Amino acid sequence: MRHSWIVAFLLVFSAGLYVFGSGAFLGGPADDSSLEGLKSLPYVQWSDVEEGEESLKGVVNYERGKAYPGYNLFNYDDGTQAQILDMEGRVVHIWHRNRSDYRDHGWNQVRMDDEGNLYAIVRDKALLKLDWDSNVLWSVEVPAHHDVAFSEDGSVYVYTRKQITIDHDGGEIPILNDYITVLSPDGSVVKALSVYGLFSHLIPQGRLDTIAQIKGQVPPERLNIIKDTIFDVFHSNTLEVIDRPIPGLCDAGALLVSIREINTIALVDVEGERVLWSWGQGVLDGQHHPTLLDGGRILLFDNGRNWGYSRVIEVDPLSGEIVWEYKGEPPTSFYSEKRGAAQRLPNGNTLITESDRGHVFEITPDKEIVWEYYSTEMNIVEMKRRTIYRFLRLTPEDVENTPLAG
């Protein structure tokens, strides 16, 4: 199986190594260096350069007249800056982290608002709002992760997380819980809505049973209740504020969310603290980045962690029917086990981030590749390429209040 919490999860304690999925303890006592090495299982920030792609850097394909013109916003996962590129791959603007109190920490994810301000997530530490010149407008110390979104009234939504204890089978077990945290326009925390309160019924009971078993066998000080371990039962990764009513589903102001570990996307009424619609179990496999399209359908990146290939799909939320799909040829030629993004462009094209390969490409409705970009940050000695969390095309409207306008 390819689930990260099955394949990658190693839990160290005084009697040795517990390998989740095997039900076995391995070897003798773990030394301190082993414990330190297994304290965190982060997203891989570098990937092997595939054979034949050693010379591919920057924009390698640009079909003018077919690709949608604009600018491109991205950051390397936990990188030191955010960049805007033109369609040729030239850097036209950079935000730097050096002016914040978190200059020693990279940015997990970034978003730009209509005024050209940048919201930067310092993973599990803070959310920053920077102006066009990288001056910090405000900073809020919250365990932020994965995504940030904002509504027309200036409210800001960001995922946060912390360890909680839940009841299970007559006892208590620890999990890592996510929260949809709402901030006022000045960065003050207004509300934190528990993802466990909304989706606890979708956590596989077998997973909770295994957590209970581990808790009973491992001293509390050796439990590593962090992201990308078995305790990370939700791993929420996307937030989008719905700016218009969807007939039969929700009013404007609902949130479209993605929760990786339960293979679910959903519409959430934050004010009413309820789930309005959900879909994906039995269909999706570790998905990322659902977005609402103009016609009411939802576009998303389906990672396919158990299949070994990814796909981008468009689903009708009312019927649950998948009405459009992109896969590689062969399917395994397109794959990102983690991260990934898909953005429908105004001309009908789709911009796809194949994160683990540091690869971005734009396809037409007929699936012709008309623009293509590879991460330029490479380790030539080890032949590795820097991964990209999410790559977004900025339209003229997105930059009309910035120096890039016109």
Short mmCIF file of C-alpha atoms in Angstrom, two decimals, residues 42-323:
data_model
loop_
_atom_site.label_atom_id
_atom_site.label_comp_id
_atom_site.label_asym_id
_atom_site.label_seq_id
_atom_site.Cartn_x
_atom_site.Cartn_y
_atom_site.Cartn_z
CA PRO A 42 8.08 15.95 6.22
CA TYR A 43 7.04 16.29 2.64
CA VAL A 44 10.01 15.42 0.45
CA GLN A 45 11.29 18.79 -0.77
CA TRP A 46 13.58 17.34 -3.45
CA SER A 47 12.84 14.63 -5.98
CA ASP A 48 15.02 12.55 -8.27
CA VAL A 49 15.42 13.96 -11.76
CA GLU A 50 14.08 11.40 -14.19
CA GLU A 51 16.28 10.09 -16.97
CA GLY A 52 16.17 12.36 -20.00
CA GLU A 53 14.97 15.38 -17.99
CA GLU A 54 18.37 16.53 -16.71
CA SER A 55 18.43 19.61 -18.95
CA LEU A 56 14.80 20.64 -18.39
CA LYS A 57 14.60 23.87 -16.39
CA GLY A 58 12.17 26.76 -16.47
CA VAL A 59 9.71 27.15 -19.35
CA VAL A 60 10.38 24.41 -21.91
CA ASN A 61 7.20 24.75 -23.99
CA TYR A 62 5.08 27.81 -24.74
CA GLU A 63 2.43 27.69 -27.47
CA ARG A 64 1.46 31.33 -27.86
CA GLY A 65 -2.14 31.73 -28.88
CA LYS A 66 -3.05 28.47 -27.16
CA ALA A 67 -1.73 29.01 -23.62
CA TYR A 68 -3.60 31.47 -21.42
CA PRO A 69 -1.40 34.57 -20.94
CA GLY A 70 -0.77 35.89 -17.47
CA TYR A 71 1.66 35.71 -14.57
CA ASN A 72 2.49 32.75 -12.34
CA LEU A 73 2.67 32.72 -8.53
CA PHE A 74 4.47 29.95 -6.67
CA ASN A 75 6.83 29.04 -3.88
CA TYR A 76 8.99 26.01 -3.30
CA ASP A 77 7.66 23.89 -0.45
CA ASP A 78 9.13 25.44 2.72
CA GLY A 79 11.15 27.79 0.52
CA THR A 80 12.58 31.15 1.51
CA GLN A 81 10.56 33.33 -0.86
CA ALA A 82 7.55 33.55 -3.17
CA GLN A 83 7.93 34.46 -6.82
CA ILE A 84 5.88 35.77 -9.70
CA LEU A 85 7.05 34.64 -13.13
CA ASP A 86 5.99 35.80 -16.57
CA MET A 87 5.03 33.31 -19.26
CA GLU A 88 8.66 33.03 -20.37
CA GLY A 89 9.71 32.01 -16.87
CA ARG A 90 11.37 35.32 -16.01
CA VAL A 91 11.08 36.46 -12.39
CA VAL A 92 9.13 39.73 -12.26
CA HIS A 93 8.56 39.97 -8.52
CA ILE A 94 9.79 38.35 -5.30
CA TRP A 95 8.55 38.45 -1.71
CA HIS A 96 11.29 37.72 0.84
CA ARG A 97 10.93 36.27 4.33
CA ASN A 98 13.82 38.34 5.76
CA ARG A 99 11.62 41.11 7.19
CA SER A 100 9.51 38.82 9.39
CA ASP A 101 10.17 37.36 12.83
CA TYR A 102 10.22 33.95 11.15
CA ARG A 103 13.14 34.62 8.81
CA ASP A 104 14.71 31.29 9.80
CA HIS A 105 11.66 29.33 8.66
CA GLY A 106 10.41 28.60 5.16
CA TRP A 107 6.94 29.17 3.78
CA ASN A 108 4.64 26.18 3.39
CA GLN A 109 2.11 27.89 1.11
CA VAL A 110 1.33 31.39 -0.15
CA ARG A 111 -1.69 33.24 -1.56
CA MET A 112 -1.96 36.76 -3.00
CA ASP A 113 -5.05 38.92 -2.47
CA ASP A 114 -6.59 41.46 -4.86
CA GLU A 115 -4.42 44.26 -3.46
CA GLY A 116 -1.14 42.47 -4.10
CA ASN A 117 -0.61 41.48 -0.46
CA LEU A 118 0.85 38.06 0.23
CA TYR A 119 -0.37 35.65 2.89
CA ALA A 120 2.42 33.24 3.82
CA ILE A 121 2.06 30.15 5.99
CA VAL A 122 5.01 29.38 8.26
CA ARG A 123 4.23 25.73 8.87
CA ASP A 124 2.90 25.06 12.38
CA LYS A 125 4.10 28.47 13.57
CA ALA A 126 2.35 31.47 12.06
CA LEU A 127 0.42 33.17 9.29
CA LEU A 128 1.95 36.34 7.86
CA LYS A 129 0.44 39.12 5.77
CA LEU A 130 3.01 41.02 3.73
CA ASP A 131 2.61 43.99 1.41
CA TRP A 132 4.02 44.09 -2.13
CA ASP A 133 7.44 45.14 -0.78
CA SER A 134 7.64 42.28 1.77
CA ASN A 135 6.83 44.51 4.75
CA VAL A 136 4.93 42.56 7.40
CA LEU A 137 1.45 44.07 7.83
CA TRP A 138 0.55 41.60 10.54
CA SER A 139 1.62 38.27 11.94
CA VAL A 140 -0.47 35.86 13.99
CA GLU A 141 1.13 33.04 15.94
CA VAL A 142 -1.00 29.98 15.16
CA PRO A 143 -0.03 26.43 14.09
CA ALA A 144 -1.00 27.17 10.50
CA HIS A 145 -0.59 24.66 7.69
CA HIS A 146 -1.45 23.89 4.08
CA ASP A 147 -3.83 26.62 2.92
CA VAL A 148 -5.24 30.08 3.45
CA ALA A 149 -8.25 31.77 1.83
CA PHE A 150 -10.03 35.10 2.20
CA SER A 151 -13.55 36.37 1.64
CA GLU A 152 -14.84 39.64 0.21
CA ASP A 153 -15.39 41.11 3.69
CA GLY A 154 -11.70 40.65 4.49
CA SER A 155 -12.09 37.60 6.73
CA VAL A 156 -9.20 35.15 6.51
CA TYR A 157 -9.48 31.36 6.78
CA VAL A 158 -6.50 29.14 7.53
CA TYR A 159 -5.98 25.56 8.67
CA THR A 160 -4.42 25.07 12.10
CA ARG A 161 -3.84 21.89 14.09
CA LYS A 162 -3.10 20.58 17.56
CA GLN A 163 -3.10 17.35 19.54
CA ILE A 164 -6.35 16.41 21.26
CA THR A 165 -7.58 13.37 23.17
CA ILE A 166 -10.71 11.55 22.04
CA ASP A 167 -12.80 8.71 23.45
CA HIS A 168 -12.36 5.37 21.73
CA ASP A 169 -13.62 1.94 22.74
CA GLY A 170 -13.89 2.77 26.43
CA GLY A 171 -10.55 4.57 26.62
CA GLU A 172 -8.80 7.68 25.42
CA ILE A 173 -6.40 8.07 22.51
CA PRO A 174 -4.45 11.03 21.09
CA ILE A 175 -4.89 12.34 17.56
CA LEU A 176 -3.74 15.37 15.60
CA ASN A 177 -6.85 17.45 14.93
CA ASP A 178 -7.28 20.14 12.29
CA TYR A 179 -9.22 23.37 12.72
CA ILE A 180 -10.70 25.83 10.25
CA THR A 181 -9.52 29.01 11.94
CA VAL A 182 -11.20 32.30 11.07
CA LEU A 183 -9.31 35.58 11.40
CA SER A 184 -10.54 39.15 11.21
CA PRO A 185 -9.03 41.46 8.56
CA ASP A 186 -6.43 42.62 11.10
CA GLY A 187 -5.34 39.06 11.92
CA SER A 188 -7.21 38.54 15.18
CA VAL A 189 -8.53 35.02 15.78
CA VAL A 190 -12.33 35.01 15.67
CA LYS A 191 -13.18 31.31 15.62
CA ALA A 192 -11.69 27.84 15.32
CA LEU A 193 -13.99 25.13 13.94
CA SER A 194 -12.92 21.57 14.77
CA VAL A 195 -12.58 19.23 11.79
CA TYR A 196 -13.03 16.31 14.20
CA GLY A 197 -16.40 17.75 15.16
CA LEU A 198 -17.45 17.71 11.51
CA PHE A 199 -15.90 14.50 10.18
CA SER A 200 -15.12 12.16 13.09
CA HIS A 201 -17.54 9.57 11.72
CA LEU A 202 -15.41 9.14 8.60
CA ILE A 203 -12.18 8.15 10.36
CA PRO A 204 -11.57 4.42 9.71
CA GLN A 205 -12.11 2.47 12.93
CA GLY A 206 -9.12 0.29 12.13
CA ARG A 207 -6.89 3.34 12.25
CA LEU A 208 -8.23 4.36 15.66
CA ASP A 209 -7.79 0.78 16.90
CA THR A 210 -4.15 0.86 15.83
CA ILE A 211 -3.59 4.19 17.58
CA ALA A 212 -5.05 2.66 20.74
CA GLN A 213 -2.73 -0.34 20.39
CA ILE A 214 0.33 1.89 19.96
CA LYS A 215 -0.69 4.08 22.90
CA GLY A 216 -0.89 1.00 25.08
CA GLN A 217 2.59 -0.18 24.13
CA VAL A 218 4.62 3.03 23.87
CA PRO A 219 5.56 5.42 26.69
CA PRO A 220 3.82 8.80 26.25
CA GLU A 221 7.13 10.66 25.87
CA ARG A 222 7.93 8.50 22.84
CA LEU A 223 4.69 9.15 20.98
CA ASN A 224 5.22 11.40 17.98
CA ILE A 225 1.84 12.99 17.35
CA ILE A 226 2.76 15.03 14.29
CA LYS A 227 1.81 15.38 10.65
CA ASP A 228 2.17 12.46 8.25
CA THR A 229 1.97 9.86 11.01
CA ILE A 230 -0.91 7.57 11.88
CA PHE A 231 -2.11 10.19 14.40
CA ASP A 232 -2.67 12.69 11.56
CA VAL A 233 -6.16 11.35 10.91
CA PHE A 234 -7.42 14.21 8.70
CA HIS A 235 -4.55 16.08 7.00
CA SER A 236 -6.79 18.83 5.65
CA ASN A 237 -5.10 20.52 2.71
CA THR A 238 -7.34 22.96 0.81
CA LEU A 239 -9.67 25.87 1.61
CA GLU A 240 -11.74 27.88 -0.87
CA VAL A 241 -14.39 30.46 -0.03
CA ILE A 242 -17.43 29.98 -2.28
CA ASP A 243 -18.29 33.42 -3.65
CA ARG A 244 -21.75 32.63 -5.05
CA PRO A 245 -24.68 30.32 -4.31
CA ILE A 246 -24.59 26.77 -5.68
CA PRO A 247 -28.24 25.80 -6.27
CA GLY A 248 -29.15 22.74 -4.28
CA LEU A 249 -25.93 22.77 -2.27
CA CYS A 250 -24.95 25.98 -0.49
CA ASP A 251 -25.13 29.75 -0.22
CA ALA A 252 -22.27 32.12 -0.87
CA GLY A 253 -19.77 32.11 1.98
CA ALA A 254 -19.55 28.34 2.40
CA LEU A 255 -16.09 26.76 2.39
CA LEU A 256 -14.92 24.07 -0.02
CA VAL A 257 -12.47 21.84 1.84
CA SER A 258 -10.29 18.83 1.11
CA ILE A 259 -9.39 16.27 3.77
CA ARG A 260 -6.75 13.89 2.47
CA GLU A 261 -6.77 11.04 4.96
CA ILE A 262 -10.50 10.38 4.64
CA ASN A 263 -10.50 10.89 0.84
CA THR A 264 -13.19 13.54 1.12
CA ILE A 265 -14.02 16.95 -0.30
CA ALA A 266 -16.88 18.87 1.29
CA LEU A 267 -18.81 22.11 1.54
CA VAL A 268 -18.90 23.47 5.08
CA ASP A 269 -21.11 26.12 6.67
CA VAL A 270 -18.63 27.66 9.10
CA GLU A 271 -21.18 29.87 10.84
CA GLY A 272 -23.61 26.99 11.32
CA GLU A 273 -20.78 24.51 12.03
CA ARG A 274 -22.18 21.85 9.73
CA VAL A 275 -21.33 19.88 6.61
CA LEU A 276 -23.59 20.77 3.69
CA TRP A 277 -22.25 18.25 1.17
CA SER A 278 -19.43 15.73 0.97
CA TRP A 279 -18.10 13.34 -1.64
CA GLY A 280 -15.12 11.18 -2.44
CA GLN A 281 -14.90 8.13 -0.20
CA GLY A 282 -14.42 5.06 -2.38
CA VAL A 283 -13.57 7.27 -5.37
CA LEU A 284 -10.72 9.59 -4.39
CA ASP A 285 -7.29 8.65 -3.11
CA GLY A 286 -5.37 11.35 -1.22
CA GLN A 287 -6.75 14.30 -3.21
CA HIS A 288 -5.73 17.97 -3.20
CA HIS A 289 -6.92 21.40 -4.36
CA PRO A 290 -10.63 21.20 -5.21
CA THR A 291 -11.93 24.42 -6.78
CA LEU A 292 -15.40 25.49 -7.86
CA LEU A 293 -15.81 26.12 -11.59
CA ASP A 294 -18.12 28.67 -13.19
CA GLY A 295 -20.68 26.04 -14.17
CA GLY A 296 -20.97 24.65 -10.64
CA ARG A 297 -18.71 21.65 -11.13
CA ILE A 298 -15.63 20.98 -9.01
CA LEU A 299 -12.11 20.47 -10.37
CA LEU A 300 -9.51 18.66 -8.28
CA PHE A 301 -6.17 16.85 -8.27
CA ASP A 302 -6.62 13.18 -7.31
CA ASN A 303 -3.21 11.87 -6.23
CA GLY A 304 -3.85 8.13 -6.51
CA ARG A 305 -1.51 7.10 -3.70
CA ASN A 306 -2.67 3.48 -3.87
CA TRP A 307 -2.78 3.36 -7.66
CA GLY A 308 0.66 4.72 -8.51
CA TYR A 309 -0.71 7.34 -10.87
CA SER A 310 -2.53 10.65 -10.52
CA ARG A 311 -5.40 12.22 -12.39
CA VAL A 312 -7.22 15.53 -12.59
CA ILE A 313 -10.99 15.22 -12.55
CA GLU A 314 -14.05 17.42 -12.91
CA VAL A 315 -17.06 16.24 -10.92
CA ASP A 316 -20.71 17.28 -10.90
CA PRO A 317 -21.41 17.71 -7.16
CA LEU A 318 -25.15 17.15 -7.54
CA SER A 319 -24.85 13.77 -9.26
CA GLY A 320 -21.37 12.71 -8.16
CA GLU A 321 -20.56 11.95 -11.80
CA ILE A 322 -17.01 12.49 -13.05
CA VAL A 323 -17.56 14.40 -16.29
#
